[in-house]
Short mmCIF file of C-alpha atoms and ligand atoms in Angstrom, two decimals:
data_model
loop_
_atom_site.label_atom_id
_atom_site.label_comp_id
_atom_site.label_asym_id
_atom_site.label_seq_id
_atom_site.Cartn_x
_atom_site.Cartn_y
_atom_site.Cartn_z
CA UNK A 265 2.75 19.58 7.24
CA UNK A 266 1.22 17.22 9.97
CA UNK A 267 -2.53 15.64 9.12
CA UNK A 268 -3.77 17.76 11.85
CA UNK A 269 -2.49 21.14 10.22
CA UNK A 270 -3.60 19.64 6.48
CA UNK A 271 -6.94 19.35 7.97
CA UNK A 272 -7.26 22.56 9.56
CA UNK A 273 -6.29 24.51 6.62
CA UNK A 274 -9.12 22.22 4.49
CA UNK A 275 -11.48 23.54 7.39
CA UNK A 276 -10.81 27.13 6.95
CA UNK A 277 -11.13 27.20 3.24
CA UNK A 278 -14.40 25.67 3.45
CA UNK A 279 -15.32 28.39 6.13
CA UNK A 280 -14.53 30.73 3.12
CA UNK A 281 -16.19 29.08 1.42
CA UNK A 282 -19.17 28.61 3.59
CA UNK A 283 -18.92 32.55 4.19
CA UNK A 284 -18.27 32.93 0.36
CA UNK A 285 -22.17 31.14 0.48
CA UNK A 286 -23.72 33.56 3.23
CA UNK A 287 -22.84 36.60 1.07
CA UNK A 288 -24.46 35.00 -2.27
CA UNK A 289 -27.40 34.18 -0.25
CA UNK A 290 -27.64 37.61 1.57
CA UNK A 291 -27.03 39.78 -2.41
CA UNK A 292 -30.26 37.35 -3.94
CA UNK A 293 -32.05 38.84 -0.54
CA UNK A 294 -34.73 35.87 -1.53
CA UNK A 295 -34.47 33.10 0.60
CA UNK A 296 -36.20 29.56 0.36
CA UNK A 297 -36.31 29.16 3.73
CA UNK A 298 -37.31 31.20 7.02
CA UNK A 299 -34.07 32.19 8.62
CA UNK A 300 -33.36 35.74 8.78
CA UNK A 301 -29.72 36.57 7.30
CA UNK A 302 -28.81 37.54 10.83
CA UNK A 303 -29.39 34.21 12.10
CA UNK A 304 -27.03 32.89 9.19
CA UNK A 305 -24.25 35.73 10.10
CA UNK A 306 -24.98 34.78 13.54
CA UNK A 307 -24.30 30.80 13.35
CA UNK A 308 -21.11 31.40 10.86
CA UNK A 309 -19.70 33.20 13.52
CA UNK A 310 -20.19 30.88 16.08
CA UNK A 311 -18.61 28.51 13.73
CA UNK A 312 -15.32 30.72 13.08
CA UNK A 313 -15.18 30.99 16.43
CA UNK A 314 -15.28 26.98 17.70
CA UNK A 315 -12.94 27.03 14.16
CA UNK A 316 -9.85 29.45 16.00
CA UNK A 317 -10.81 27.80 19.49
CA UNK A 318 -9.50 24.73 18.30
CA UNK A 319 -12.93 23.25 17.94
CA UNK A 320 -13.37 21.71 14.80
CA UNK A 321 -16.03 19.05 15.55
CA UNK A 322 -18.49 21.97 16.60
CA UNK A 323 -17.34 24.05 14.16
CA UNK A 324 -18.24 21.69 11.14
CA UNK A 325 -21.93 20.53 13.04
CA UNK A 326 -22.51 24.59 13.05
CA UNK A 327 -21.66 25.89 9.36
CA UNK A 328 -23.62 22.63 8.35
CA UNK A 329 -26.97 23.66 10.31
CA UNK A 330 -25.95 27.36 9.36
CA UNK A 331 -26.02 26.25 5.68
CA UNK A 332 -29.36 26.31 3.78
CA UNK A 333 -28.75 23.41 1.32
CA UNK A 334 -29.11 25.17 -2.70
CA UNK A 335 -26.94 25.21 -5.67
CA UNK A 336 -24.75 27.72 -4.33
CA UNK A 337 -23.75 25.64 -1.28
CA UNK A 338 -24.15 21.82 -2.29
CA UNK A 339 -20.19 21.94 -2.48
CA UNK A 340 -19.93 23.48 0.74
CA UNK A 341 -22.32 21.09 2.46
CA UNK A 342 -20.21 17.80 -0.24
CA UNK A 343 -16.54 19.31 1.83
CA UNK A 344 -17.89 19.22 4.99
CA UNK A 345 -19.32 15.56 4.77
CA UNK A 346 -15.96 14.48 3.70
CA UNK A 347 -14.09 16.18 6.44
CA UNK A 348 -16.41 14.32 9.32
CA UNK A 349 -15.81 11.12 7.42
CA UNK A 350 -12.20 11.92 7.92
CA UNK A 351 -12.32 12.87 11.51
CA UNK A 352 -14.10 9.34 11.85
CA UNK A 353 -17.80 11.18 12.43
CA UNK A 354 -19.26 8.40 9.79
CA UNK A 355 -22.49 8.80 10.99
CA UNK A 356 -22.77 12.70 10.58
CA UNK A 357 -21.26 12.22 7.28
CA UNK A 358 -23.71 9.59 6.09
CA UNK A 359 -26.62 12.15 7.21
CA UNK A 360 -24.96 15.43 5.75
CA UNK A 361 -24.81 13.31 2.13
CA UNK A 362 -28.07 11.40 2.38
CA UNK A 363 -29.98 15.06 3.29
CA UNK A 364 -28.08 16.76 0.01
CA UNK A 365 -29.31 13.16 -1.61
CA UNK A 366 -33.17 13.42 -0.26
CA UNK A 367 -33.03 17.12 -2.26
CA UNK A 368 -35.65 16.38 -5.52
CA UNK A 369 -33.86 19.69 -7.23
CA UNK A 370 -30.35 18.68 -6.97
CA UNK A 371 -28.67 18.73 -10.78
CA UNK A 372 -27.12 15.43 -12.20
CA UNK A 373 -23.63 16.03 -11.64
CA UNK A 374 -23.80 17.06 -8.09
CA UNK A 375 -25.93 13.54 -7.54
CA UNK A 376 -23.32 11.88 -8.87
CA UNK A 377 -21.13 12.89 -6.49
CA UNK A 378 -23.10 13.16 -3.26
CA UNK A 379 -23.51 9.34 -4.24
CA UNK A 380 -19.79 9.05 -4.62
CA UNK A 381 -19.45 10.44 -1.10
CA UNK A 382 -22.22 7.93 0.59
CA UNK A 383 -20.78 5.28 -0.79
CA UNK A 384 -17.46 6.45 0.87
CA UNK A 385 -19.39 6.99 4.12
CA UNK A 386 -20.47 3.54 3.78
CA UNK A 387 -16.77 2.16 2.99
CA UNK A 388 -15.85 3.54 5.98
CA UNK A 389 -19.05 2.27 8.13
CA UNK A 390 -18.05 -1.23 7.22
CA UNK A 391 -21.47 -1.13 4.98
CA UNK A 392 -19.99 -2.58 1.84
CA UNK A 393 -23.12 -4.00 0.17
CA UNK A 394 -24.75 -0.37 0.80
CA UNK A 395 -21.66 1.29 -1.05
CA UNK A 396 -21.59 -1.61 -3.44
CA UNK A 397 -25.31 -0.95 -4.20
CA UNK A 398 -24.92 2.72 -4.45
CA UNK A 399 -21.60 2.50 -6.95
CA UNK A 400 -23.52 0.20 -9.25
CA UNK A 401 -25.99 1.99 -9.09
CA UNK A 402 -24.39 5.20 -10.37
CA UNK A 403 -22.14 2.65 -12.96
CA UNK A 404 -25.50 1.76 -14.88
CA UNK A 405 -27.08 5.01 -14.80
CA UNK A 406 -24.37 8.04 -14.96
CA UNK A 407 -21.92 7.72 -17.84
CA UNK A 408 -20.03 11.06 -16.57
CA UNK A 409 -18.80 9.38 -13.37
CA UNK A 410 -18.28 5.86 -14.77
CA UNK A 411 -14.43 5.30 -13.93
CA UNK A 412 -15.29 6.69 -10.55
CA UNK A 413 -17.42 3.96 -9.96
CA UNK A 414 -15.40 1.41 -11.48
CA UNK A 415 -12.68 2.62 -8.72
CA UNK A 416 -15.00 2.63 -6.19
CA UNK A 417 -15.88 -0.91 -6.82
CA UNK A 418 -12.54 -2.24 -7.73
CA UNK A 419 -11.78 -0.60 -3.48
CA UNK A 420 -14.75 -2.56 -2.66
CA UNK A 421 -13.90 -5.88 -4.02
CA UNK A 422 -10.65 -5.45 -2.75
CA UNK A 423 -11.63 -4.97 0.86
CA UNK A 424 -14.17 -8.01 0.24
CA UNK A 425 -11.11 -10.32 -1.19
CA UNK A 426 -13.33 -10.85 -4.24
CA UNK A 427 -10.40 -11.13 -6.62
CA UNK A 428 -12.29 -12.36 -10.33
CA UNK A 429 -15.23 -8.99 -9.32
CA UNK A 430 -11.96 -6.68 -8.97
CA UNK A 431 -10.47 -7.52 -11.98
CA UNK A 432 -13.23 -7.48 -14.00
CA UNK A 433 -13.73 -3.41 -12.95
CA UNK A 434 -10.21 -3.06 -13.50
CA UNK A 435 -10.55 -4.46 -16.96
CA UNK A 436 -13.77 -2.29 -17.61
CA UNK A 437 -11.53 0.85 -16.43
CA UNK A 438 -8.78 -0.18 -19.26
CA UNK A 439 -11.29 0.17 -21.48
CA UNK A 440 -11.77 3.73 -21.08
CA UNK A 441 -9.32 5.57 -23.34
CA UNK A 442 -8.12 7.76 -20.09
CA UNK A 443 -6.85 4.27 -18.73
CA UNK A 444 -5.76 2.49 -21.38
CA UNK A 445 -2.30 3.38 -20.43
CA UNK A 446 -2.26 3.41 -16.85
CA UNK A 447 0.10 1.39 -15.29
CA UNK A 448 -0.92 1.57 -11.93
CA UNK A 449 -4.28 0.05 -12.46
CA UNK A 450 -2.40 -2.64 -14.76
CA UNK A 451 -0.49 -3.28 -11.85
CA UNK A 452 -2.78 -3.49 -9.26
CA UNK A 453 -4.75 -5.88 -12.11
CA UNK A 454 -1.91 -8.15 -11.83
CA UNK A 455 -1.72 -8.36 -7.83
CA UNK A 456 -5.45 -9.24 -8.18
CA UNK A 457 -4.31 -12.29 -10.04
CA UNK A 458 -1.15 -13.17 -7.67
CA UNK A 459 -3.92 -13.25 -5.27
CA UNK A 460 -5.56 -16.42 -6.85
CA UNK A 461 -2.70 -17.94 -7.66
CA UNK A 462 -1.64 -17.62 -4.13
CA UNK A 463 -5.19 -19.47 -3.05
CA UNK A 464 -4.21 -22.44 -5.96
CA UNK A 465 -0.71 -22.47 -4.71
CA UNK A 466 -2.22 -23.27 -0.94
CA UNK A 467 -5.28 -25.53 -2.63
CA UNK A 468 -2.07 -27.56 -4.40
CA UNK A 469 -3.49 -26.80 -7.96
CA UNK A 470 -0.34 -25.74 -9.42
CA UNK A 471 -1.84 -25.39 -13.26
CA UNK A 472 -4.48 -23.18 -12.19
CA UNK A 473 -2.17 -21.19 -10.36
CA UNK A 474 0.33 -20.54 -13.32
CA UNK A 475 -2.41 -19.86 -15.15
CA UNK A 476 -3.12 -17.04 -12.94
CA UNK A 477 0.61 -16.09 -13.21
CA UNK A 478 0.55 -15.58 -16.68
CA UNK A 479 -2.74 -13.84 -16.67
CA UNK A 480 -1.03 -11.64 -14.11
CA UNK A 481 2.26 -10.82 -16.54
CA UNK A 482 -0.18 -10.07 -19.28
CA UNK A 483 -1.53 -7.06 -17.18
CA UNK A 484 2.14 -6.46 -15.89
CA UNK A 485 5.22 -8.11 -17.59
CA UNK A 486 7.70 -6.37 -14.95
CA UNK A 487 5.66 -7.95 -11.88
CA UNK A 488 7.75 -8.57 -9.22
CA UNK A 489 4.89 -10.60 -7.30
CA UNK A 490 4.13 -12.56 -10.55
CA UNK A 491 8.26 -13.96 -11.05
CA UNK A 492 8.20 -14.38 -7.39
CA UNK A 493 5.02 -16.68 -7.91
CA UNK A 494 6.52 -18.33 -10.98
CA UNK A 495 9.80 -19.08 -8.78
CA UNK A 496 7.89 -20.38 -6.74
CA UNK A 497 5.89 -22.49 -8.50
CA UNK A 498 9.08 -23.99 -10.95
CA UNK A 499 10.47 -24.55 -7.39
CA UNK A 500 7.50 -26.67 -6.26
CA UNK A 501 7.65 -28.15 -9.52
CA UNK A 502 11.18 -29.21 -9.67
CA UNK A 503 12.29 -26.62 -12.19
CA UNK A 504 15.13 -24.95 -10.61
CA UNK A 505 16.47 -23.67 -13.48
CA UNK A 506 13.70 -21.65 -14.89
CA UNK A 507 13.05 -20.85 -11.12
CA UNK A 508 16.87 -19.43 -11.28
CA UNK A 509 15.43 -17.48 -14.66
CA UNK A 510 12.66 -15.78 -12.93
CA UNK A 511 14.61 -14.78 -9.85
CA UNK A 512 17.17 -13.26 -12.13
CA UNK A 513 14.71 -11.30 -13.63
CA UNK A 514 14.16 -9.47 -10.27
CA UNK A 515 17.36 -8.95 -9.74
CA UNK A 516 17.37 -6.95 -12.87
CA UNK A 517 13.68 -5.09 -12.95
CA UNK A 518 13.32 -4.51 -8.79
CA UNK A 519 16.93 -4.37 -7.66
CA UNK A 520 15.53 -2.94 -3.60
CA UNK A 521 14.04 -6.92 -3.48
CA UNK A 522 17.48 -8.29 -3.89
CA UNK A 523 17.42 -9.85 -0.36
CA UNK A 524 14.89 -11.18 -1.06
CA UNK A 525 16.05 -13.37 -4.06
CA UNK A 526 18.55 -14.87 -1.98
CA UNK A 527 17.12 -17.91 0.23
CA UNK A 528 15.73 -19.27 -3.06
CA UNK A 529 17.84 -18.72 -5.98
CA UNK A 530 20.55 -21.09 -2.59
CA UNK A 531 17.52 -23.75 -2.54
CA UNK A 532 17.63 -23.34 -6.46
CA UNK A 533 21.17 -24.09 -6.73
CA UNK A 534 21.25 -26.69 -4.26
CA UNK A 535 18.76 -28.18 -5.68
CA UNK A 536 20.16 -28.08 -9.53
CA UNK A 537 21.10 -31.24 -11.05
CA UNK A 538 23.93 -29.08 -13.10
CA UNK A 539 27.73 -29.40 -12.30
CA UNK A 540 29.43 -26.35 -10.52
CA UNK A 541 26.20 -24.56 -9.17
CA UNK A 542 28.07 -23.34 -6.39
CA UNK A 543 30.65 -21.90 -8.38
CA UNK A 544 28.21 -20.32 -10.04
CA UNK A 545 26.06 -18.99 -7.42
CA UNK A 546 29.04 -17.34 -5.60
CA UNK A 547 29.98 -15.54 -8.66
CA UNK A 548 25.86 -14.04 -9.06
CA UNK A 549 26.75 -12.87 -5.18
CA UNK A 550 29.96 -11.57 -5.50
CA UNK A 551 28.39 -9.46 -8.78
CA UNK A 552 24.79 -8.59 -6.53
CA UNK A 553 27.36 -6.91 -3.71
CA UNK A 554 29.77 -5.48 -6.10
CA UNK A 555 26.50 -3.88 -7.30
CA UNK A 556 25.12 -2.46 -4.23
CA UNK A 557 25.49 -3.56 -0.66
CA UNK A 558 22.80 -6.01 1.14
CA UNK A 559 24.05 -7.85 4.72
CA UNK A 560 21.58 -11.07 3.43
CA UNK A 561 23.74 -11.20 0.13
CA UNK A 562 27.56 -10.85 2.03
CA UNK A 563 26.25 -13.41 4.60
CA UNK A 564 25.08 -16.22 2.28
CA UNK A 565 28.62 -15.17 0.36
CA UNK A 566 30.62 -15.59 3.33
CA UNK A 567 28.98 -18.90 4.40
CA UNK A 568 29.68 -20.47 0.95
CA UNK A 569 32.96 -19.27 1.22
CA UNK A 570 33.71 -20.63 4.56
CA UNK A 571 32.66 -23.72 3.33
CA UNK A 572 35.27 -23.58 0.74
CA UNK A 573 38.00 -21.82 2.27
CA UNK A 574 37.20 -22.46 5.94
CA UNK A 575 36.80 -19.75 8.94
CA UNK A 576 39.73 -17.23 8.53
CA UNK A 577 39.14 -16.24 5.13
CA UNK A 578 35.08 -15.90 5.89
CA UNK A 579 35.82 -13.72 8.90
CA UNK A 580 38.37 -11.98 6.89
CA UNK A 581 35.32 -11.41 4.20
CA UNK A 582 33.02 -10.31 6.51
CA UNK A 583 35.01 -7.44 8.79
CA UNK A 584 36.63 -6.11 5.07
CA UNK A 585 32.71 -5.55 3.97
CA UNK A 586 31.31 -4.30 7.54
CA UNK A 587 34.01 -2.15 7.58
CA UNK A 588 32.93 -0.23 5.19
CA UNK A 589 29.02 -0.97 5.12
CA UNK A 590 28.14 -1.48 9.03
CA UNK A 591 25.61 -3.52 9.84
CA UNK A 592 23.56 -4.99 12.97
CA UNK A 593 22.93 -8.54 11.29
CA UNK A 594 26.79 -8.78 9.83
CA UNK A 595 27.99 -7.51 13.60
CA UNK A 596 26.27 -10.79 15.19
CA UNK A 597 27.16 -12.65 12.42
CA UNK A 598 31.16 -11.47 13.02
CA UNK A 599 30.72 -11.96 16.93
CA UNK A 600 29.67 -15.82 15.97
CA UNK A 601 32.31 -16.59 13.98
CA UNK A 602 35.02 -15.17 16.89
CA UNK A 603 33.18 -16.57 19.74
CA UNK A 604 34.62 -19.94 19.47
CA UNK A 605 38.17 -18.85 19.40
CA UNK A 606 37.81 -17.59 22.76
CA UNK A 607 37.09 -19.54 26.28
CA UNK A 608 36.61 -19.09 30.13
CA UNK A 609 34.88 -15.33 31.09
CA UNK A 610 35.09 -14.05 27.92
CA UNK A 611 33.67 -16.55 25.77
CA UNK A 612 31.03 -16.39 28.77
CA UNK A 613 30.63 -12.17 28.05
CA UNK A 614 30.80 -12.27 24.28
CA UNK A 615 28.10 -15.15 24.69
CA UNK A 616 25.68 -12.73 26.28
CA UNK A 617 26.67 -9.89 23.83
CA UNK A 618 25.75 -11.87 21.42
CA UNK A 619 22.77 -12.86 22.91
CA UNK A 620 21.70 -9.21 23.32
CA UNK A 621 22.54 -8.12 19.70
CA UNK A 622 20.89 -11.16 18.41
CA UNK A 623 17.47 -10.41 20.29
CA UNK A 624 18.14 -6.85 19.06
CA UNK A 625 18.50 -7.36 15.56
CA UNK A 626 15.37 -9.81 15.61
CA UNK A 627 13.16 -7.04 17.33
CA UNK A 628 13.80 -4.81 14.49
CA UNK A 629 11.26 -4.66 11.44
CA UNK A 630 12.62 -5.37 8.25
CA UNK A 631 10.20 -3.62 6.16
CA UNK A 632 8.85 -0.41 5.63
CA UNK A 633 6.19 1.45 3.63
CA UNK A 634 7.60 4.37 1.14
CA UNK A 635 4.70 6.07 1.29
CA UNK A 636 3.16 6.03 4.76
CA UNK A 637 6.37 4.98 6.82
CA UNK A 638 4.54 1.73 8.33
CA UNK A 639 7.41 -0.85 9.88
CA UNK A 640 6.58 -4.48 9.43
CA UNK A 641 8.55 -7.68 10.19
CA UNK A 642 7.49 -9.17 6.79
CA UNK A 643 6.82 -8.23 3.45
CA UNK A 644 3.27 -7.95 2.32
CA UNK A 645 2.50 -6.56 -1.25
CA UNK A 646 -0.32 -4.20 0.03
CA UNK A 647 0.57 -1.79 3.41
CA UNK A 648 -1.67 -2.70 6.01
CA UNK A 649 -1.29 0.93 7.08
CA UNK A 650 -1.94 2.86 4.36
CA UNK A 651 -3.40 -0.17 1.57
CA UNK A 652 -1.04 1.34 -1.22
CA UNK A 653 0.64 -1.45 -3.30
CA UNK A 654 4.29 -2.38 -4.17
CA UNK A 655 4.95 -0.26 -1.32
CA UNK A 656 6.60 -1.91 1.32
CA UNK A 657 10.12 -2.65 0.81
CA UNK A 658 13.07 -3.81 2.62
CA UNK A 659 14.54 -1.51 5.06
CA UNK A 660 17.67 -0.72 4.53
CA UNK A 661 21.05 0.99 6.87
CA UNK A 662 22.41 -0.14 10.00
CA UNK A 663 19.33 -2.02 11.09
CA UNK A 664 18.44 -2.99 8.29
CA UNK A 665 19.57 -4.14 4.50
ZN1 ZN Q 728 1.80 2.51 3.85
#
């Protein structure tokens, strides 16, 4: 079902709901305010009508002002605010929930969440101390909504890149027995810290940013982020072999980052004072492909083997697996290591194609979002699409993995 059709069907239950509303108001036949019930009836129509005419900005403007704000239709009036904020009407959804707020009458629980709602309005104005404020706000004084607050801040912070505020809601929502168990937060705890130790990694403060690490593995002991970090970091230290630890341990918890392991578990092993490295790091790639099929794992396997066993057997290598796994990257990659055995006009033309594939292959984007579908040429932990984490992941098929 496309957004547009999710968000029609949203519209029409709240016109039931809206009518739902209408009929309460007409049975009580007492009205707090001066409309006539034919002027109600009157604008709900109008609304269904802009509704089926494929109107749905005027519809929403007209069951709001058809609407008399009470108990029976604060949810009403709470549904429609959300669905301008998600047609990108911030404005009219900041008024619709600050009117329902102004109300002196309104019960506790329904404040809670009209403030809930502003505070999203704000989010999406750009107006983060406002929904900062407001989410405090309801964090001191409303116990019933307290780990919707703690999320709402813990967005907040996140948006703001204030990593030590956003873990300290996170650890506030662990404390609640409903969260205590949640991976996902503990997860997203431990990105919070990869984030610092990134920033001490770039300030060259390589204690700080291990401790970081570890504080990062204590929220989330399968982290990918956190071993890549700690790679990293042994790397930078001159630790290759507990950098050649850590990058194992991907290999093992997040198999679909296998690619990624590759360019420096080679700088690992090249840079390992041990005797036959190599030896050893063709065997890890001939095991990774054996395993499950990645064109960045057979390359790197078919360079170290032509450095071994020279060009024949690495071409031989490389058609035997494309043959069977095609691939854009492992097609230019074949092409190269032909190209020299030819001269005159068709070196010239296989030049070009390679050219061509080359610039193809590059164009493509290597990553992709599992939940949203957003292509990127790098990998970022959070989807700049759809900001879910640990989502983006290397593409695989023909163009990519
Ligand atoms: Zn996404």
């Amino acid at each position: 079902m496309t957004e547009s059709s999710i968000f029609f069907y949203i519209l029409l239950l709240v016109a039931l709901a809206a009518g739902w509303a209408l009929a309460q108001v007409s049975l009580k036949s007492k009205y707090r305010s001066n409309r006539s019930v034919n002027d109600f009836y009157n604008d709900y129509f109008v609304g269904l009508n802009y509704l089926l005419g494929d109107e749905p900005d005027e519809a929403i403007d007209t069951f709001i002002s058809a609407l008399e704000i009470n108990d029976d239709t604060v949810e009403t009036h709470l549904a429609l605010g959300t669905l301008l904020r998600r047609r990108g009407k911030v404005d009219k959804a900041i008024k619709v929930h600050q009117s329902l707020l102004a109300r002196s009458d309104l019960v506790r629980e329904f404040s809670d969440l009209v403030q809930l709602e502003l505070s999203n309005d704000y989010i999406s104005a750009g107006l983060l101390d406002r929904a900062e404020h407001l989410a405090q706000e309801l964090l001191r004084e409303s116990d019933g909504v307290r780990p919707d607050a703690l999320l709402q801040l813990t967005t907040i912070y996140q948006i703001e890149r204030e990593w030590e505020q956003a873990i300290t809601s996170v650890k506030a929502l662990l404390e609640i027995p409903n969260f205590k168990k949640d991976e996902s937060i503990k997860s997203l705890a431990a990105h919070f810290c990869c984030e610092l130790a990134e920033q001490a990694i770039s300030d060259e403060q390589p204690q700080q940013a291990r401790d970081q690490i570890k504080r990062a593995f204590r929220f989330d002991r399968s982290s990918a982020r956190a071993s890549f970090l700690m790679a990293k970091l042994e790397q930078l230290t001159n630790n290759p072999q507990k950098a050649i630890k850590e990058l194992l341990r991907i290999r093992h918890q997040h198999p679909h980052f296998i690619s990624e392991i590759i360019g420096p578990m080679a700088e690992c092993y090249r840079h390992s004072a041990k005797p036959d490295e190599t030896i050893k790091f063709e065997k890890f790639l001939r095991e990774c492909l054996d395993d499950r099929f990645r064109v960045s794992v057979l390359l790197k396997l078919v360079e170290l083997v032509r450095k071994r066993e020279g060009d024949t057997a690495a071409a031989e290598l490389l058609s035997t697996r494309l043959s069977q796994h095609p691939s854009l990257k492992g097609t230019v990659a074949l092409l190269q290591s032909h190209i020299d055995e030819t001269d005159g006009k068709l070196h010239l033309d296989l030049k070009l194609i390679e050219d061509v594939l080359n610039k193809l292959s590059q164009s493509k984007p290597g990553y992709q979002c599992d939940h949203c579908g957003f292509e990127t040429k790098n990998l970022y932990w959070q989807c700049s699409s759809c900001k879910k984490w640990d989502s983006v992941k290397p593409r695989l098929g023909l163009e990519g993995e």
